[in-house]
């Protein structure tokens, strides 16, 4: 049986790790290089690093910070934020990332997914998707870009299917309604997207306690769960979360 992955997300703004609730009121919580090293020591399966203001400011990835993180961790490392060209993808991978997450730039230019997958392979191209409830769309969810600032006329399920057809090898699915609340993942959204596409779906937004991960990895059919607040707060470690998942019968790497 395939093991479920636990992935820690570091949202980065101006070179510092930050955390907010529903994309608002972000607070500085530490140095991303030190935090990445600590989560690696705790046994996290992968790290995701998002520059949350790069697209809004129209600039590319912070390569120096990426290479500093990559020099400290020896697990898959995905980087998102401001990656808008093949050269951005190339320089991010050369700086030490195994994967790039394309979100706003992929919505604006879907060919970036196709070209990125053609040049670097599907396994390097991750679709990052921010979705929020909207009953006017067929799936019940609308896609947003630029860190949740801009609503698009784009259905979440349709976009997920299209992105995978273009070559995305994985989807990080962030529920904006649940983001940072620590009240549990959006099971309905996660299950719908997981059933719609043949690639791994990573649930993001709302993880607050191990039971939430158990639910989204089983009922939500997610292949992995992204966590942030619950470990950033110091309330849990990666090890205590994995132990709880193992005890609940969820297959994880201990």
PDB file of C-alpha atoms in Angstrom:
ATOM      1  CA  UNK A   1       0.000   0.000   0.000  1.00  0.00           C
ATOM      2  CA  UNK A   2       1.306   3.433  -0.962  1.00  0.00           C
ATOM      3  CA  UNK A   3       2.399   5.488   2.024  1.00  0.00           C
ATOM      4  CA  UNK A   4       0.642   8.786   2.645  1.00  0.00           C
ATOM      5  CA  UNK A   5       2.947  11.808   2.754  1.00  0.00           C
ATOM      6  CA  UNK A   6       3.119  14.557   5.349  1.00  0.00           C
ATOM      7  CA  UNK A   7       4.320  17.829   3.847  1.00  0.00           C
ATOM      8  CA  UNK A   8       5.163  20.994   5.752  1.00  0.00           C
ATOM      9  CA  UNK A   9       4.406  24.286   4.028  1.00  0.00           C
ATOM     10  CA  UNK A  10       6.490  27.403   4.589  1.00  0.00           C
ATOM     11  CA  UNK A  11       4.775  30.563   3.337  1.00  0.00           C
ATOM     12  CA  UNK A  12       7.496  33.151   2.762  1.00  0.00           C
ATOM     13  CA  UNK A  13       7.155  36.917   2.548  1.00  0.00           C
ATOM     14  CA  UNK A  14      10.175  39.246   2.268  1.00  0.00           C
ATOM     15  CA  UNK A  15      12.511  36.351   3.109  1.00  0.00           C
ATOM     16  CA  UNK A  16      10.721  35.365   6.345  1.00  0.00           C
ATOM     17  CA  UNK A  17       8.227  32.591   7.127  1.00  0.00           C
ATOM     18  CA  UNK A  18       4.747  33.988   7.676  1.00  0.00           C
ATOM     19  CA  UNK A  19       1.336  32.568   8.600  1.00  0.00           C
ATOM     20  CA  UNK A  20      -2.150  33.985   8.295  1.00  0.00           C
ATOM     21  CA  UNK A  21      -5.781  32.880   8.389  1.00  0.00           C
ATOM     22  CA  UNK A  22      -7.722  32.732   5.115  1.00  0.00           C
ATOM     23  CA  UNK A  23      -4.877  34.664   3.462  1.00  0.00           C
ATOM     24  CA  UNK A  24      -5.212  37.589   5.909  1.00  0.00           C
ATOM     25  CA  UNK A  25      -3.315  39.040   8.907  1.00  0.00           C
ATOM     26  CA  UNK A  26       0.021  37.348   8.238  1.00  0.00           C
ATOM     27  CA  UNK A  27       2.534  37.285  11.098  1.00  0.00           C
ATOM     28  CA  UNK A  28       6.308  36.742  10.961  1.00  0.00           C
ATOM     29  CA  UNK A  29       7.043  33.363  12.581  1.00  0.00           C
ATOM     30  CA  UNK A  30      10.698  32.728  11.811  1.00  0.00           C
ATOM     31  CA  UNK A  31      13.583  32.035   9.483  1.00  0.00           C
ATOM     32  CA  UNK A  32      12.605  29.649   6.646  1.00  0.00           C
ATOM     33  CA  UNK A  33      16.055  28.021   6.439  1.00  0.00           C
ATOM     34  CA  UNK A  34      16.136  27.195  10.171  1.00  0.00           C
ATOM     35  CA  UNK A  35      12.516  26.003  10.102  1.00  0.00           C
ATOM     36  CA  UNK A  36      13.108  23.789   7.041  1.00  0.00           C
ATOM     37  CA  UNK A  37      16.099  22.203   8.770  1.00  0.00           C
ATOM     38  CA  UNK A  38      14.051  21.536  11.921  1.00  0.00           C
ATOM     39  CA  UNK A  39      11.175  19.874  10.034  1.00  0.00           C
ATOM     40  CA  UNK A  40      13.658  17.768   8.089  1.00  0.00           C
ATOM     41  CA  UNK A  41      15.125  16.653  11.425  1.00  0.00           C
ATOM     42  CA  UNK A  42      11.610  15.786  12.636  1.00  0.00           C
ATOM     43  CA  UNK A  43      11.113  13.428   9.666  1.00  0.00           C
ATOM     44  CA  UNK A  44       8.839  15.330   7.304  1.00  0.00           C
ATOM     45  CA  UNK A  45       8.412  13.626   3.903  1.00  0.00           C
ATOM     46  CA  UNK A  46       8.551  16.780   1.791  1.00  0.00           C
ATOM     47  CA  UNK A  47       8.687  20.557   2.086  1.00  0.00           C
ATOM     48  CA  UNK A  48       6.732  23.142   0.123  1.00  0.00           C
ATOM     49  CA  UNK A  49       7.982  26.694   0.036  1.00  0.00           C
ATOM     50  CA  UNK A  50       5.623  29.443  -1.241  1.00  0.00           C
ATOM     51  CA  UNK A  51       6.665  33.018  -1.879  1.00  0.00           C
ATOM     52  CA  UNK A  52       3.196  34.426  -1.256  1.00  0.00           C
ATOM     53  CA  UNK A  53       3.765  37.894  -2.732  1.00  0.00           C
ATOM     54  CA  UNK A  54       6.006  37.189  -5.733  1.00  0.00           C
ATOM     55  CA  UNK A  55       3.166  37.007  -8.291  1.00  0.00           C
ATOM     56  CA  UNK A  56       1.369  40.033  -6.866  1.00  0.00           C
ATOM     57  CA  UNK A  57       4.613  42.036  -7.092  1.00  0.00           C
ATOM     58  CA  UNK A  58       5.442  40.665 -10.530  1.00  0.00           C
ATOM     59  CA  UNK A  59       8.830  39.229  -9.656  1.00  0.00           C
ATOM     60  CA  UNK A  60      10.451  35.809  -9.919  1.00  0.00           C
ATOM     61  CA  UNK A  61      11.553  33.302  -7.248  1.00  0.00           C
ATOM     62  CA  UNK A  62      14.154  34.159  -4.553  1.00  0.00           C
ATOM     63  CA  UNK A  63      16.906  31.826  -5.742  1.00  0.00           C
ATOM     64  CA  UNK A  64      19.335  32.559  -2.903  1.00  0.00           C
ATOM     65  CA  UNK A  65      16.808  31.504  -0.276  1.00  0.00           C
ATOM     66  CA  UNK A  66      15.877  28.383  -2.269  1.00  0.00           C
ATOM     67  CA  UNK A  67      19.511  27.262  -2.493  1.00  0.00           C
ATOM     68  CA  UNK A  68      20.041  27.881   1.227  1.00  0.00           C
ATOM     69  CA  UNK A  69      17.030  25.715   2.106  1.00  0.00           C
ATOM     70  CA  UNK A  70      18.062  23.024  -0.414  1.00  0.00           C
ATOM     71  CA  UNK A  71      21.528  22.814   1.162  1.00  0.00           C
ATOM     72  CA  UNK A  72      19.955  21.862   4.521  1.00  0.00           C
ATOM     73  CA  UNK A  73      17.275  19.333   3.531  1.00  0.00           C
ATOM     74  CA  UNK A  74      17.626  16.057   1.635  1.00  0.00           C
ATOM     75  CA  UNK A  75      13.999  15.313   0.839  1.00  0.00           C
ATOM     76  CA  UNK A  76      11.749  16.438  -2.042  1.00  0.00           C
ATOM     77  CA  UNK A  77      11.413  20.209  -1.966  1.00  0.00           C
ATOM     78  CA  UNK A  78       8.783  22.098  -3.985  1.00  0.00           C
ATOM     79  CA  UNK A  79       8.889  25.851  -4.626  1.00  0.00           C
ATOM     80  CA  UNK A  80       6.066  28.141  -5.736  1.00  0.00           C
ATOM     81  CA  UNK A  81       5.531  31.853  -6.214  1.00  0.00           C
ATOM     82  CA  UNK A  82       6.458  34.059  -9.141  1.00  0.00           C
ATOM     83  CA  UNK A  83       7.441  31.211 -11.469  1.00  0.00           C
ATOM     84  CA  UNK A  84       6.194  32.440 -14.837  1.00  0.00           C
ATOM     85  CA  UNK A  85       8.631  31.224 -17.508  1.00  0.00           C
ATOM     86  CA  UNK A  86      10.649  28.152 -18.485  1.00  0.00           C
ATOM     87  CA  UNK A  87      13.750  30.046 -17.360  1.00  0.00           C
ATOM     88  CA  UNK A  88      12.150  30.566 -13.913  1.00  0.00           C
ATOM     89  CA  UNK A  89      11.459  26.818 -13.693  1.00  0.00           C
ATOM     90  CA  UNK A  90      15.012  25.983 -14.790  1.00  0.00           C
ATOM     91  CA  UNK A  91      16.659  28.399 -12.341  1.00  0.00           C
ATOM     92  CA  UNK A  92      14.449  27.180  -9.456  1.00  0.00           C
ATOM     93  CA  UNK A  93      15.396  23.547 -10.131  1.00  0.00           C
ATOM     94  CA  UNK A  94      19.057  24.471 -10.523  1.00  0.00           C
ATOM     95  CA  UNK A  95      18.858  26.292  -7.167  1.00  0.00           C
ATOM     96  CA  UNK A  96      17.914  22.962  -5.563  1.00  0.00           C
ATOM     97  CA  UNK A  97      14.147  22.431  -5.844  1.00  0.00           C
ATOM     98  CA  UNK A  98      12.885  19.064  -7.121  1.00  0.00           C
ATOM     99  CA  UNK A  99       9.508  20.470  -8.151  1.00  0.00           C
ATOM    100  CA  UNK A 100       7.909  23.803  -8.976  1.00  0.00           C
ATOM    101  CA  UNK A 101       4.369  24.789  -8.058  1.00  0.00           C
ATOM    102  CA  UNK A 102       2.591  26.793 -10.758  1.00  0.00           C
ATOM    103  CA  UNK A 103      -0.492  28.649  -9.588  1.00  0.00           C
ATOM    104  CA  UNK A 104      -1.334  32.193 -10.760  1.00  0.00           C
ATOM    105  CA  UNK A 105       1.066  32.036 -13.694  1.00  0.00           C
ATOM    106  CA  UNK A 106      -0.438  28.739 -14.903  1.00  0.00           C
ATOM    107  CA  UNK A 107      -3.950  30.223 -14.888  1.00  0.00           C
ATOM    108  CA  UNK A 108      -2.714  33.224 -16.884  1.00  0.00           C
ATOM    109  CA  UNK A 109      -0.664  31.044 -19.255  1.00  0.00           C
ATOM    110  CA  UNK A 110      -1.718  27.358 -19.255  1.00  0.00           C
ATOM    111  CA  UNK A 111       0.953  26.573 -21.871  1.00  0.00           C
ATOM    112  CA  UNK A 112       3.520  27.024 -19.091  1.00  0.00           C
ATOM    113  CA  UNK A 113       2.315  23.681 -17.665  1.00  0.00           C
ATOM    114  CA  UNK A 114       2.613  21.947 -21.039  1.00  0.00           C
ATOM    115  CA  UNK A 115       6.047  23.390 -21.811  1.00  0.00           C
ATOM    116  CA  UNK A 116       7.327  22.812 -18.264  1.00  0.00           C
ATOM    117  CA  UNK A 117       6.246  19.166 -18.365  1.00  0.00           C
ATOM    118  CA  UNK A 118       7.748  18.695 -21.845  1.00  0.00           C
ATOM    119  CA  UNK A 119      11.140  20.106 -20.864  1.00  0.00           C
ATOM    120  CA  UNK A 120      11.476  18.990 -17.228  1.00  0.00           C
ATOM    121  CA  UNK A 121       9.014  16.071 -16.916  1.00  0.00           C
ATOM    122  CA  UNK A 122       5.543  15.835 -15.356  1.00  0.00           C
ATOM    123  CA  UNK A 123       7.033  14.900 -11.976  1.00  0.00           C
ATOM    124  CA  UNK A 124       8.574  18.398 -11.722  1.00  0.00           C
ATOM    125  CA  UNK A 125       5.350  20.301 -12.445  1.00  0.00           C
ATOM    126  CA  UNK A 126       2.862  20.754  -9.611  1.00  0.00           C
ATOM    127  CA  UNK A 127      -0.396  22.658 -10.035  1.00  0.00           C
ATOM    128  CA  UNK A 128      -1.025  24.893  -7.035  1.00  0.00           C
ATOM    129  CA  UNK A 129      -4.721  25.730  -6.823  1.00  0.00           C
ATOM    130  CA  UNK A 130      -6.480  28.112  -4.443  1.00  0.00           C
ATOM    131  CA  UNK A 131     -10.218  27.448  -4.450  1.00  0.00           C
ATOM    132  CA  UNK A 132     -13.154  28.825  -2.471  1.00  0.00           C
ATOM    133  CA  UNK A 133     -16.828  27.909  -2.296  1.00  0.00           C
ATOM    134  CA  UNK A 134     -18.987  29.518  -4.975  1.00  0.00           C
ATOM    135  CA  UNK A 135     -22.332  27.950  -5.820  1.00  0.00           C
ATOM    136  CA  UNK A 136     -22.448  29.673  -9.213  1.00  0.00           C
ATOM    137  CA  UNK A 137     -19.842  27.205 -10.548  1.00  0.00           C
ATOM    138  CA  UNK A 138     -20.620  23.589 -11.592  1.00  0.00           C
ATOM    139  CA  UNK A 139     -18.290  22.071  -8.977  1.00  0.00           C
ATOM    140  CA  UNK A 140     -19.337  24.554  -6.296  1.00  0.00           C
ATOM    141  CA  UNK A 141     -15.817  26.045  -6.142  1.00  0.00           C
ATOM    142  CA  UNK A 142     -14.112  28.965  -7.894  1.00  0.00           C
ATOM    143  CA  UNK A 143     -10.368  29.371  -8.578  1.00  0.00           C
ATOM    144  CA  UNK A 144      -8.488  32.404  -7.237  1.00  0.00           C
ATOM    145  CA  UNK A 145      -5.018  33.729  -8.101  1.00  0.00           C
ATOM    146  CA  UNK A 146      -2.417  36.169  -6.732  1.00  0.00           C
ATOM    147  CA  UNK A 147      -2.511  34.765  -3.213  1.00  0.00           C
ATOM    148  CA  UNK A 148      -6.301  34.672  -3.119  1.00  0.00           C
ATOM    149  CA  UNK A 149      -6.633  38.310  -4.149  1.00  0.00           C
ATOM    150  CA  UNK A 150      -8.203  37.863  -7.591  1.00  0.00           C
ATOM    151  CA  UNK A 151     -11.293  35.742  -8.370  1.00  0.00           C
ATOM    152  CA  UNK A 152     -11.206  34.016 -11.754  1.00  0.00           C
ATOM    153  CA  UNK A 153     -14.072  32.859 -13.955  1.00  0.00           C
ATOM    154  CA  UNK A 154     -12.744  29.315 -13.600  1.00  0.00           C
ATOM    155  CA  UNK A 155     -14.304  26.194 -12.098  1.00  0.00           C
ATOM    156  CA  UNK A 156     -11.999  24.298  -9.724  1.00  0.00           C
ATOM    157  CA  UNK A 157     -12.788  20.795 -10.978  1.00  0.00           C
ATOM    158  CA  UNK A 158     -12.562  21.787 -14.655  1.00  0.00           C
ATOM    159  CA  UNK A 159      -9.228  23.538 -14.075  1.00  0.00           C
ATOM    160  CA  UNK A 160      -7.770  20.540 -12.220  1.00  0.00           C
ATOM    161  CA  UNK A 161      -8.709  18.182 -15.075  1.00  0.00           C
ATOM    162  CA  UNK A 162      -7.347  20.563 -17.713  1.00  0.00           C
ATOM    163  CA  UNK A 163      -4.077  21.162 -15.865  1.00  0.00           C
ATOM    164  CA  UNK A 164      -3.430  17.416 -15.607  1.00  0.00           C
ATOM    165  CA  UNK A 165      -4.206  16.990 -19.311  1.00  0.00           C
ATOM    166  CA  UNK A 166      -1.611  19.716 -19.979  1.00  0.00           C
ATOM    167  CA  UNK A 167       0.995  17.815 -17.951  1.00  0.00           C
ATOM    168  CA  UNK A 168       0.749  18.646 -14.236  1.00  0.00           C
ATOM    169  CA  UNK A 169       2.024  15.610 -12.312  1.00  0.00           C
ATOM    170  CA  UNK A 170       0.523  16.557  -8.956  1.00  0.00           C
ATOM    171  CA  UNK A 171      -1.966  19.040  -7.470  1.00  0.00           C
ATOM    172  CA  UNK A 172      -1.652  20.983  -4.228  1.00  0.00           C
ATOM    173  CA  UNK A 173      -5.274  21.829  -3.510  1.00  0.00           C
ATOM    174  CA  UNK A 174      -5.740  24.673  -1.056  1.00  0.00           C
ATOM    175  CA  UNK A 175      -9.155  25.414   0.396  1.00  0.00           C
ATOM    176  CA  UNK A 176      -9.263  29.160   0.987  1.00  0.00           C
ATOM    177  CA  UNK A 177     -12.302  28.714   3.245  1.00  0.00           C
ATOM    178  CA  UNK A 178     -10.347  26.415   5.574  1.00  0.00           C
ATOM    179  CA  UNK A 179      -6.892  28.010   5.220  1.00  0.00           C
ATOM    180  CA  UNK A 180      -5.247  28.659   8.581  1.00  0.00           C
ATOM    181  CA  UNK A 181      -8.434  27.968  10.555  1.00  0.00           C
ATOM    182  CA  UNK A 182      -7.167  24.650  12.001  1.00  0.00           C
ATOM    183  CA  UNK A 183     -10.793  23.431  11.919  1.00  0.00           C
ATOM    184  CA  UNK A 184     -10.196  20.564   9.472  1.00  0.00           C
ATOM    185  CA  UNK A 185      -9.630  20.135   5.762  1.00  0.00           C
ATOM    186  CA  UNK A 186     -12.344  20.682   3.159  1.00  0.00           C
ATOM    187  CA  UNK A 187     -13.255  17.018   2.620  1.00  0.00           C
ATOM    188  CA  UNK A 188     -15.845  17.562  -0.109  1.00  0.00           C
ATOM    189  CA  UNK A 189     -13.483  19.613  -2.289  1.00  0.00           C
ATOM    190  CA  UNK A 190     -10.535  17.270  -1.744  1.00  0.00           C
ATOM    191  CA  UNK A 191     -12.506  14.110  -2.530  1.00  0.00           C
ATOM    192  CA  UNK A 192     -14.057  15.662  -5.648  1.00  0.00           C
ATOM    193  CA  UNK A 193     -10.695  16.693  -7.117  1.00  0.00           C
ATOM    194  CA  UNK A 194      -8.979  13.426  -6.053  1.00  0.00           C
ATOM    195  CA  UNK A 195     -11.657  11.437  -7.889  1.00  0.00           C
ATOM    196  CA  UNK A 196     -11.487  13.691 -10.969  1.00  0.00           C
ATOM    197  CA  UNK A 197      -7.768  13.357 -11.748  1.00  0.00           C
ATOM    198  CA  UNK A 198      -5.309  10.425 -12.093  1.00  0.00           C
ATOM    199  CA  UNK A 199      -2.417  12.202 -10.309  1.00  0.00           C
ATOM    200  CA  UNK A 200      -1.662  12.655  -6.588  1.00  0.00           C
ATOM    201  CA  UNK A 201      -3.687  15.335  -4.802  1.00  0.00           C
ATOM    202  CA  UNK A 202      -2.246  17.059  -1.748  1.00  0.00           C
ATOM    203  CA  UNK A 203      -4.834  18.478   0.639  1.00  0.00           C
ATOM    204  CA  UNK A 204      -4.055  21.930   1.985  1.00  0.00           C
ATOM    205  CA  UNK A 205      -5.828  24.318   4.334  1.00  0.00           C
ATOM    206  CA  UNK A 206      -7.340  23.604   7.728  1.00  0.00           C
ATOM    207  CA  UNK A 207      -5.110  20.994   9.378  1.00  0.00           C
ATOM    208  CA  UNK A 208      -5.272  21.512  13.143  1.00  0.00           C
ATOM    209  CA  UNK A 209      -4.956  18.092  14.756  1.00  0.00           C
ATOM    210  CA  UNK A 210      -4.001  14.572  13.659  1.00  0.00           C
ATOM    211  CA  UNK A 211      -7.653  13.495  13.321  1.00  0.00           C
ATOM    212  CA  UNK A 212      -8.057  16.059  10.551  1.00  0.00           C
ATOM    213  CA  UNK A 213      -5.237  14.402   8.592  1.00  0.00           C
ATOM    214  CA  UNK A 214      -6.708  10.940   9.180  1.00  0.00           C
ATOM    215  CA  UNK A 215     -10.031  12.137   7.748  1.00  0.00           C
ATOM    216  CA  UNK A 216      -8.662  13.869   4.635  1.00  0.00           C
ATOM    217  CA  UNK A 217      -6.231  11.029   3.817  1.00  0.00           C
ATOM    218  CA  UNK A 218      -9.023   8.451   4.088  1.00  0.00           C
ATOM    219  CA  UNK A 219     -12.456  10.040   3.437  1.00  0.00           C
ATOM    220  CA  UNK A 220     -10.990  12.843   1.317  1.00  0.00           C
ATOM    221  CA  UNK A 221      -8.895  10.365  -0.711  1.00  0.00           C
ATOM    222  CA  UNK A 222      -5.873  12.702  -0.612  1.00  0.00           C
ATOM    223  CA  UNK A 223      -2.429  11.233  -1.298  1.00  0.00           C
ATOM    224  CA  UNK A 224      -0.752  13.681   1.062  1.00  0.00           C
ATOM    225  CA  UNK A 225      -1.625  16.356   3.598  1.00  0.00           C
ATOM    226  CA  UNK A 226      -0.013  19.766   3.829  1.00  0.00           C
ATOM    227  CA  UNK A 227       0.430  21.155   7.329  1.00  0.00           C
ATOM    228  CA  UNK A 228       1.635  24.509   8.608  1.00  0.00           C
ATOM    229  CA  UNK A 229       0.014  26.118  11.661  1.00  0.00           C
ATOM    230  CA  UNK A 230      -0.194  22.919  13.694  1.00  0.00           C
ATOM    231  CA  UNK A 231       3.587  22.441  13.624  1.00  0.00           C
ATOM    232  CA  UNK A 232       4.582  26.112  13.401  1.00  0.00           C
ATOM    233  CA  UNK A 233       2.757  26.676  16.707  1.00  0.00           C
ATOM    234  CA  UNK A 234       4.861  23.973  18.377  1.00  0.00           C
ATOM    235  CA  UNK A 235       1.736  22.123  19.499  1.00  0.00           C
ATOM    236  CA  UNK A 236       2.648  19.089  17.386  1.00  0.00           C
ATOM    237  CA  UNK A 237       5.796  17.715  15.774  1.00  0.00           C
ATOM    238  CA  UNK A 238       5.935  15.773  12.514  1.00  0.00           C
ATOM    239  CA  UNK A 239       6.786  12.702  14.610  1.00  0.00           C
ATOM    240  CA  UNK A 240       3.751  12.962  16.904  1.00  0.00           C
ATOM    241  CA  UNK A 241       1.462  13.471  13.898  1.00  0.00           C
ATOM    242  CA  UNK A 242       2.873  10.440  12.064  1.00  0.00           C
ATOM    243  CA  UNK A 243       2.558   8.301  15.195  1.00  0.00           C
ATOM    244  CA  UNK A 244      -1.108   9.260  15.508  1.00  0.00           C
ATOM    245  CA  UNK A 245      -1.729   8.471  11.822  1.00  0.00           C
ATOM    246  CA  UNK A 246       0.002   5.119  12.152  1.00  0.00           C
ATOM    247  CA  UNK A 247      -2.127   4.259  15.195  1.00  0.00           C
ATOM    248  CA  UNK A 248      -5.241   5.197  13.209  1.00  0.00           C
ATOM    249  CA  UNK A 249      -4.245   2.777  10.443  1.00  0.00           C
ATOM    250  CA  UNK A 250      -3.049   5.368   7.920  1.00  0.00           C
ATOM    251  CA  UNK A 251       0.120   4.083   6.180  1.00  0.00           C
ATOM    252  CA  UNK A 252       2.957   6.593   6.727  1.00  0.00           C
ATOM    253  CA  UNK A 253       6.770   6.492   6.720  1.00  0.00           C
ATOM    254  CA  UNK A 254       7.829   6.335  10.356  1.00  0.00           C
TER     255      UNK A 254
END
